[in-house]
Amino acid sequence: MFRYILRRILYMAVTLFIIATVSFFLMKMLPGSPLKAEDKLSEEQREIVLEKYGLNDPVPVQYVRYIGGLVKGDLGISFTFDNTPVTKILMDRIGPSAQLGAQALLIGTFLGILLGLIAAISHNGALDYTSTILAVLGTSIPSFVFAGLLQRYLAVEWELFPVALWGTFEHTILPTVALMIFPMATAARFTRTEMIEVMGSNFITTARAKGVSEYGIIFKHGLRNALIPLVTVMGPMAVSLMTGTLVIEKIFAVPGIGEQFVTSVMVNDYPTIMGTTLLFAFLFVLIILVIDLLYVLIDPRIRLTGGES
Amino acid sequence: MDNENKNNNNVPKDLLVPLERKEDTSDKISRPSRTFMQDARRTFFKNKLAMICVFILIIISVMSVVGPGMNDYGLDDQDLSRAKMPPHVPVLENISWLGFDGTLTDEFKGKDIEEATKNAVARYGNDADFIDIKELDKGDGSAKSAEVQATYHIYEAKDMGDQYFWLGTDTLGRDQWTRLWLGTRVSLIIALVAAAIDLVIGVAYGGVSAFYGGRVDNVMQRILEVLVGIPNLVVILLMILVLQPGILSIIIALTITGWIGMARIVRGEILKLKSQEFVLAARTLGTSNGKIISRHLVPNISGIIIINTMFTIPSAIFFEAFLSFIGLGLVPPEASLGTLINTGFENLRLYPYLLVFPAVLISVIMITFNLIGDGLRDAFDPKMHK
């Protein structure tokens, strides 16, 4: 187990290193510098600005410094946004994003499991079809379309929730709902399939035969076993949350990392773009690692070979 | 299920007749045998939901080809004098609740009816002659207590009553119908090409890796293991930033990591197949490697390849729309479903029809592809064959 974890962490480091290197050289290829054409600067002033960003040194030196900075958690200085260090920008903005992500993941998965469970119990009944239709819609309709509908009707038309911005808990409701649709639908579909399969297995018949209550069969014997494979779909869920953050924070004007990223793209602020990208990459790799480890812990039948995801 | 085997002892004696001696036909095949593919096709064609989806998808594809030619407006025919016109369709314009009558309707508030009306008239270009006012709430004199519903006959106001923009026009006066179908075409092309490239690279990589095995497989797998850790979101964003925005760069960005999933699936399947007897037999008969791959292995995994591709397409459509939505996709005046939705969002408050049509269309496309994928998955599952 220990060797396995070590190996996985090594892979993780290699992956991150490759991403960082590639993004650094891509950044060098791109046009754009902290200097704007409209700034009328003297030669000395230009020198000072370039010196501040370390852009006077040859590229290899910059590269070594960049990687060195990364190890220490220094992502460089933003070209815009008052020349703040990128790390500070991200730290300031991670709160709302993390809150939205956590709320969406927890509530979404919980509701999804509930939905899938109801569907499985009333297999081929009306409730089953309803929840299957909901799940197909949830996995198919793009989250930004859904967010738009929520904003238009619940916020603008009926004024039940704040239209946008961040502040009270009410502000988080609509973005969370928009964000949680995909995890919910995925969890519902998965729970349903697994639950139907588990309910047909021999140990359920055994449990029935020995007179376990229906409640006990569904929750203690059925659901518990059906939920193990759910861990595998948490990777795609996490990815969908990250993708979702970008658009949904933009739509609801949430001051989070996603909104920051979209703004950075608009103003070509490369250090911030790269920093955000690296943060996404890091989170993604970390989540995949945690999921794999979790999977091994939950289900002892999984052998510890290779990096299955 | 085992009812036939149940021993039923109260059979009347006269039913028991001696068996006539006949030639043993139990090993004769009574019905024409169907190949696996025929079985799969039958199951798929019997799946009503999937067939409806195929039908809808065919209509959408055909429309994306012929739709833009159905009226005389072009992709980039800008004309500010006819900007932001609501949908206007012949015949349907007489049914007011459909929303194709070429009018803009909104509610306006004020402290009394007069002020609310004034607000409405000001909103619709001071064209009081063409605005119908309907009182909703007389109000009590306090601010914003009165409410009127104003209907602005913009086509009459602009003296264009004989013109029909079926889905209205956007902020620059371009016909939304034309742009919608051209955008659908672009989105579908991106998705199909990306899926095709994914398929080719994925099958080739996975196939070679699994078929040759040993050191080749080892090296190729290590590469994959690193690549798989790179989130495709990150790669796509980076690639789009570097390449010039456009259809080609979106396709490149989507395919650069898109094939990995396919490669892993194909490798797993080929590993399972290549140790089976029929491959050994083919090899013993001296069949070349290329022929074993193309004749024996690939046909056997075609089901899985098709299913996987069917799920790649909607995700490519989604990513294209997503990129265009956050401003990294196509550049105006090019249209794709993503850029149209983006424009729709900017005008959501006042001109909701700009968002509704592309949003509905992309949702329908995603749903149909997903359901067809589900149908195919059932069709290629021997357990589901009837």
JSON list of C-alpha atoms in Angstrom, two decimals, chain A residues 53-150:
[
{"chain": "A", "resi": 53, "resn": "TYR", "atom": "CA", "xyz": [8.81, 40.84, -13.66]},
{"chain": "A", "resi": 54, "resn": "GLY", "atom": "CA", "xyz": [12.21, 39.26, -14.24]},
{"chain": "A", "resi": 55, "resn": "LEU", "atom": "CA", "xyz": [11.75, 39.47, -17.98]},
{"chain": "A", "resi": 56, "resn": "ASN", "atom": "CA", "xyz": [15.28, 40.75, -18.63]},
{"chain": "A", "resi": 57, "resn": "ASP", "atom": "CA", "xyz": [16.94, 37.42, -17.88]},
{"chain": "A", "resi": 58, "resn": "PRO", "atom": "CA", "xyz": [17.40, 34.74, -20.54]},
{"chain": "A", "resi": 59, "resn": "VAL", "atom": "CA", "xyz": [14.50, 32.28, -20.84]},
{"chain": "A", "resi": 60, "resn": "PRO", "atom": "CA", "xyz": [16.29, 29.31, -19.16]},
{"chain": "A", "resi": 61, "resn": "VAL", "atom": "CA", "xyz": [16.99, 31.44, -16.09]},
{"chain": "A", "resi": 62, "resn": "GLN", "atom": "CA", "xyz": [13.39, 32.54, -16.03]},
{"chain": "A", "resi": 63, "resn": "TYR", "atom": "CA", "xyz": [12.32, 28.93, -16.33]},
{"chain": "A", "resi": 64, "resn": "VAL", "atom": "CA", "xyz": [14.43, 27.77, -13.39]},
{"chain": "A", "resi": 65, "resn": "ARG", "atom": "CA", "xyz": [13.17, 30.65, -11.32]},
{"chain": "A", "resi": 66, "resn": "TYR", "atom": "CA", "xyz": [9.59, 29.89, -12.30]},
{"chain": "A", "resi": 67, "resn": "ILE", "atom": "CA", "xyz": [9.85, 26.22, -11.33]},
{"chain": "A", "resi": 68, "resn": "GLY", "atom": "CA", "xyz": [11.69, 27.18, -8.13]},
{"chain": "A", "resi": 69, "resn": "GLY", "atom": "CA", "xyz": [8.91, 29.61, -7.34]},
{"chain": "A", "resi": 70, "resn": "LEU", "atom": "CA", "xyz": [6.30, 26.96, -8.01]},
{"chain": "A", "resi": 71, "resn": "VAL", "atom": "CA", "xyz": [7.81, 24.63, -5.44]},
{"chain": "A", "resi": 72, "resn": "LYS", "atom": "CA", "xyz": [7.50, 27.42, -2.90]},
{"chain": "A", "resi": 73, "resn": "GLY", "atom": "CA", "xyz": [3.99, 28.21, -4.06]},
{"chain": "A", "resi": 74, "resn": "ASP", "atom": "CA", "xyz": [4.94, 31.41, -5.86]},
{"chain": "A", "resi": 75, "resn": "LEU", "atom": "CA", "xyz": [3.10, 31.74, -9.17]},
{"chain": "A", "resi": 76, "resn": "GLY", "atom": "CA", "xyz": [4.54, 35.05, -10.31]},
{"chain": "A", "resi": 77, "resn": "ILE", "atom": "CA", "xyz": [3.02, 38.49, -10.48]},
{"chain": "A", "resi": 78, "resn": "SER", "atom": "CA", "xyz": [-0.14, 39.36, -12.33]},
{"chain": "A", "resi": 79, "resn": "PHE", "atom": "CA", "xyz": [0.25, 41.61, -15.36]},
{"chain": "A", "resi": 80, "resn": "THR", "atom": "CA", "xyz": [-2.89, 43.46, -14.41]},
{"chain": "A", "resi": 81, "resn": "PHE", "atom": "CA", "xyz": [-5.00, 43.51, -11.25]},
{"chain": "A", "resi": 82, "resn": "ASP", "atom": "CA", "xyz": [-2.72, 46.02, -9.50]},
{"chain": "A", "resi": 83, "resn": "ASN", "atom": "CA", "xyz": [0.34, 43.80, -9.99]},
{"chain": "A", "resi": 84, "resn": "THR", "atom": "CA", "xyz": [-0.72, 41.51, -7.16]},
{"chain": "A", "resi": 85, "resn": "PRO", "atom": "CA", "xyz": [1.10, 38.18, -6.78]},
{"chain": "A", "resi": 86, "resn": "VAL", "atom": "CA", "xyz": [-0.99, 35.49, -8.50]},
{"chain": "A", "resi": 87, "resn": "THR", "atom": "CA", "xyz": [-0.89, 33.32, -5.40]},
{"chain": "A", "resi": 88, "resn": "LYS", "atom": "CA", "xyz": [-2.53, 36.08, -3.40]},
{"chain": "A", "resi": 89, "resn": "ILE", "atom": "CA", "xyz": [-5.23, 36.62, -6.04]},
{"chain": "A", "resi": 90, "resn": "LEU", "atom": "CA", "xyz": [-6.04, 32.93, -6.03]},
{"chain": "A", "resi": 91, "resn": "MET", "atom": "CA", "xyz": [-6.00, 32.69, -2.24]},
{"chain": "A", "resi": 92, "resn": "ASP", "atom": "CA", "xyz": [-8.39, 35.63, -1.99]},
{"chain": "A", "resi": 93, "resn": "ARG", "atom": "CA", "xyz": [-10.77, 34.04, -4.42]},
{"chain": "A", "resi": 94, "resn": "ILE", "atom": "CA", "xyz": [-10.66, 30.37, -3.55]},
{"chain": "A", "resi": 95, "resn": "GLY", "atom": "CA", "xyz": [-13.22, 30.76, -0.76]},
{"chain": "A", "resi": 96, "resn": "PRO", "atom": "CA", "xyz": [-16.40, 31.26, -2.80]},
{"chain": "A", "resi": 97, "resn": "SER", "atom": "CA", "xyz": [-15.33, 28.65, -5.35]},
{"chain": "A", "resi": 98, "resn": "ALA", "atom": "CA", "xyz": [-14.58, 26.08, -2.69]},
{"chain": "A", "resi": 99, "resn": "GLN", "atom": "CA", "xyz": [-17.85, 26.78, -0.92]},
{"chain": "A", "resi": 100, "resn": "LEU", "atom": "CA", "xyz": [-19.87, 26.44, -4.12]},
{"chain": "A", "resi": 101, "resn": "GLY", "atom": "CA", "xyz": [-18.00, 23.31, -5.13]},
{"chain": "A", "resi": 102, "resn": "ALA", "atom": "CA", "xyz": [-18.40, 21.64, -1.74]},
{"chain": "A", "resi": 103, "resn": "GLN", "atom": "CA", "xyz": [-22.09, 22.51, -1.47]},
{"chain": "A", "resi": 104, "resn": "ALA", "atom": "CA", "xyz": [-22.79, 21.32, -5.00]},
{"chain": "A", "resi": 105, "resn": "LEU", "atom": "CA", "xyz": [-20.86, 18.08, -4.55]},
{"chain": "A", "resi": 106, "resn": "LEU", "atom": "CA", "xyz": [-22.35, 17.18, -1.18]},
{"chain": "A", "resi": 107, "resn": "ILE", "atom": "CA", "xyz": [-25.97, 18.16, -1.84]},
{"chain": "A", "resi": 108, "resn": "GLY", "atom": "CA", "xyz": [-25.83, 16.93, -5.43]},
{"chain": "A", "resi": 109, "resn": "THR", "atom": "CA", "xyz": [-24.46, 13.51, -4.54]},
{"chain": "A", "resi": 110, "resn": "PHE", "atom": "CA", "xyz": [-26.87, 13.13, -1.65]},
{"chain": "A", "resi": 111, "resn": "LEU", "atom": "CA", "xyz": [-29.91, 14.03, -3.74]},
{"chain": "A", "resi": 112, "resn": "GLY", "atom": "CA", "xyz": [-28.61, 11.91, -6.59]},
{"chain": "A", "resi": 113, "resn": "ILE", "atom": "CA", "xyz": [-28.28, 8.84, -4.38]},
{"chain": "A", "resi": 114, "resn": "LEU", "atom": "CA", "xyz": [-31.77, 9.47, -3.04]},
{"chain": "A", "resi": 115, "resn": "LEU", "atom": "CA", "xyz": [-33.16, 9.82, -6.55]},
{"chain": "A", "resi": 116, "resn": "GLY", "atom": "CA", "xyz": [-31.38, 6.70, -7.75]},
{"chain": "A", "resi": 117, "resn": "LEU", "atom": "CA", "xyz": [-32.56, 4.76, -4.71]},
{"chain": "A", "resi": 118, "resn": "ILE", "atom": "CA", "xyz": [-36.18, 5.76, -5.26]},
{"chain": "A", "resi": 119, "resn": "ALA", "atom": "CA", "xyz": [-35.86, 4.82, -8.93]},
{"chain": "A", "resi": 120, "resn": "ALA", "atom": "CA", "xyz": [-34.36, 1.43, -8.10]},
{"chain": "A", "resi": 121, "resn": "ILE", "atom": "CA", "xyz": [-37.02, 0.60, -5.50]},
{"chain": "A", "resi": 122, "resn": "SER", "atom": "CA", "xyz": [-39.85, 1.44, -7.86]},
{"chain": "A", "resi": 123, "resn": "HIS", "atom": "CA", "xyz": [-38.06, -0.33, -10.71]},
{"chain": "A", "resi": 124, "resn": "ASN", "atom": "CA", "xyz": [-39.97, 0.20, -13.99]},
{"chain": "A", "resi": 125, "resn": "GLY", "atom": "CA", "xyz": [-42.60, 2.21, -12.13]},
{"chain": "A", "resi": 126, "resn": "ALA", "atom": "CA", "xyz": [-43.60, 5.80, -12.76]},
{"chain": "A", "resi": 127, "resn": "LEU", "atom": "CA", "xyz": [-41.10, 7.14, -10.25]},
{"chain": "A", "resi": 128, "resn": "ASP", "atom": "CA", "xyz": [-38.35, 5.19, -11.97]},
{"chain": "A", "resi": 129, "resn": "TYR", "atom": "CA", "xyz": [-39.12, 6.76, -15.34]},
{"chain": "A", "resi": 130, "resn": "THR", "atom": "CA", "xyz": [-39.39, 10.23, -13.84]},
{"chain": "A", "resi": 131, "resn": "SER", "atom": "CA", "xyz": [-36.04, 9.97, -12.17]},
{"chain": "A", "resi": 132, "resn": "THR", "atom": "CA", "xyz": [-34.43, 8.44, -15.28]},
{"chain": "A", "resi": 133, "resn": "ILE", "atom": "CA", "xyz": [-35.72, 11.31, -17.40]},
{"chain": "A", "resi": 134, "resn": "LEU", "atom": "CA", "xyz": [-34.40, 13.78, -14.82]},
{"chain": "A", "resi": 135, "resn": "ALA", "atom": "CA", "xyz": [-31.04, 12.06, -14.89]},
{"chain": "A", "resi": 136, "resn": "VAL", "atom": "CA", "xyz": [-30.79, 12.13, -18.68]},
{"chain": "A", "resi": 137, "resn": "LEU", "atom": "CA", "xyz": [-31.74, 15.81, -18.73]},
{"chain": "A", "resi": 138, "resn": "GLY", "atom": "CA", "xyz": [-29.25, 16.56, -15.98]},
{"chain": "A", "resi": 139, "resn": "THR", "atom": "CA", "xyz": [-26.34, 14.89, -17.72]},
{"chain": "A", "resi": 140, "resn": "SER", "atom": "CA", "xyz": [-27.24, 16.35, -21.12]},
{"chain": "A", "resi": 141, "resn": "ILE", "atom": "CA", "xyz": [-28.24, 19.96, -20.61]},
{"chain": "A", "resi": 142, "resn": "PRO", "atom": "CA", "xyz": [-25.14, 22.14, -20.35]},
{"chain": "A", "resi": 143, "resn": "SER", "atom": "CA", "xyz": [-24.82, 23.69, -16.92]},
{"chain": "A", "resi": 144, "resn": "PHE", "atom": "CA", "xyz": [-24.63, 27.22, -18.29]},
{"chain": "A", "resi": 145, "resn": "VAL", "atom": "CA", "xyz": [-27.94, 26.80, -20.09]},
{"chain": "A", "resi": 146, "resn": "PHE", "atom": "CA", "xyz": [-29.47, 25.58, -16.90]},
{"chain": "A", "resi": 147, "resn": "ALA", "atom": "CA", "xyz": [-27.91, 28.42, -14.93]},
{"chain": "A", "resi": 148, "resn": "GLY", "atom": "CA", "xyz": [-29.35, 30.88, -17.41]},
{"chain": "A", "resi": 149, "resn": "LEU", "atom": "CA", "xyz": [-32.83, 29.46, -16.97]},
{"chain": "A", "resi": 150, "resn": "LEU", "atom": "CA", "xyz": [-32.54, 29.61, -13.18]}
]
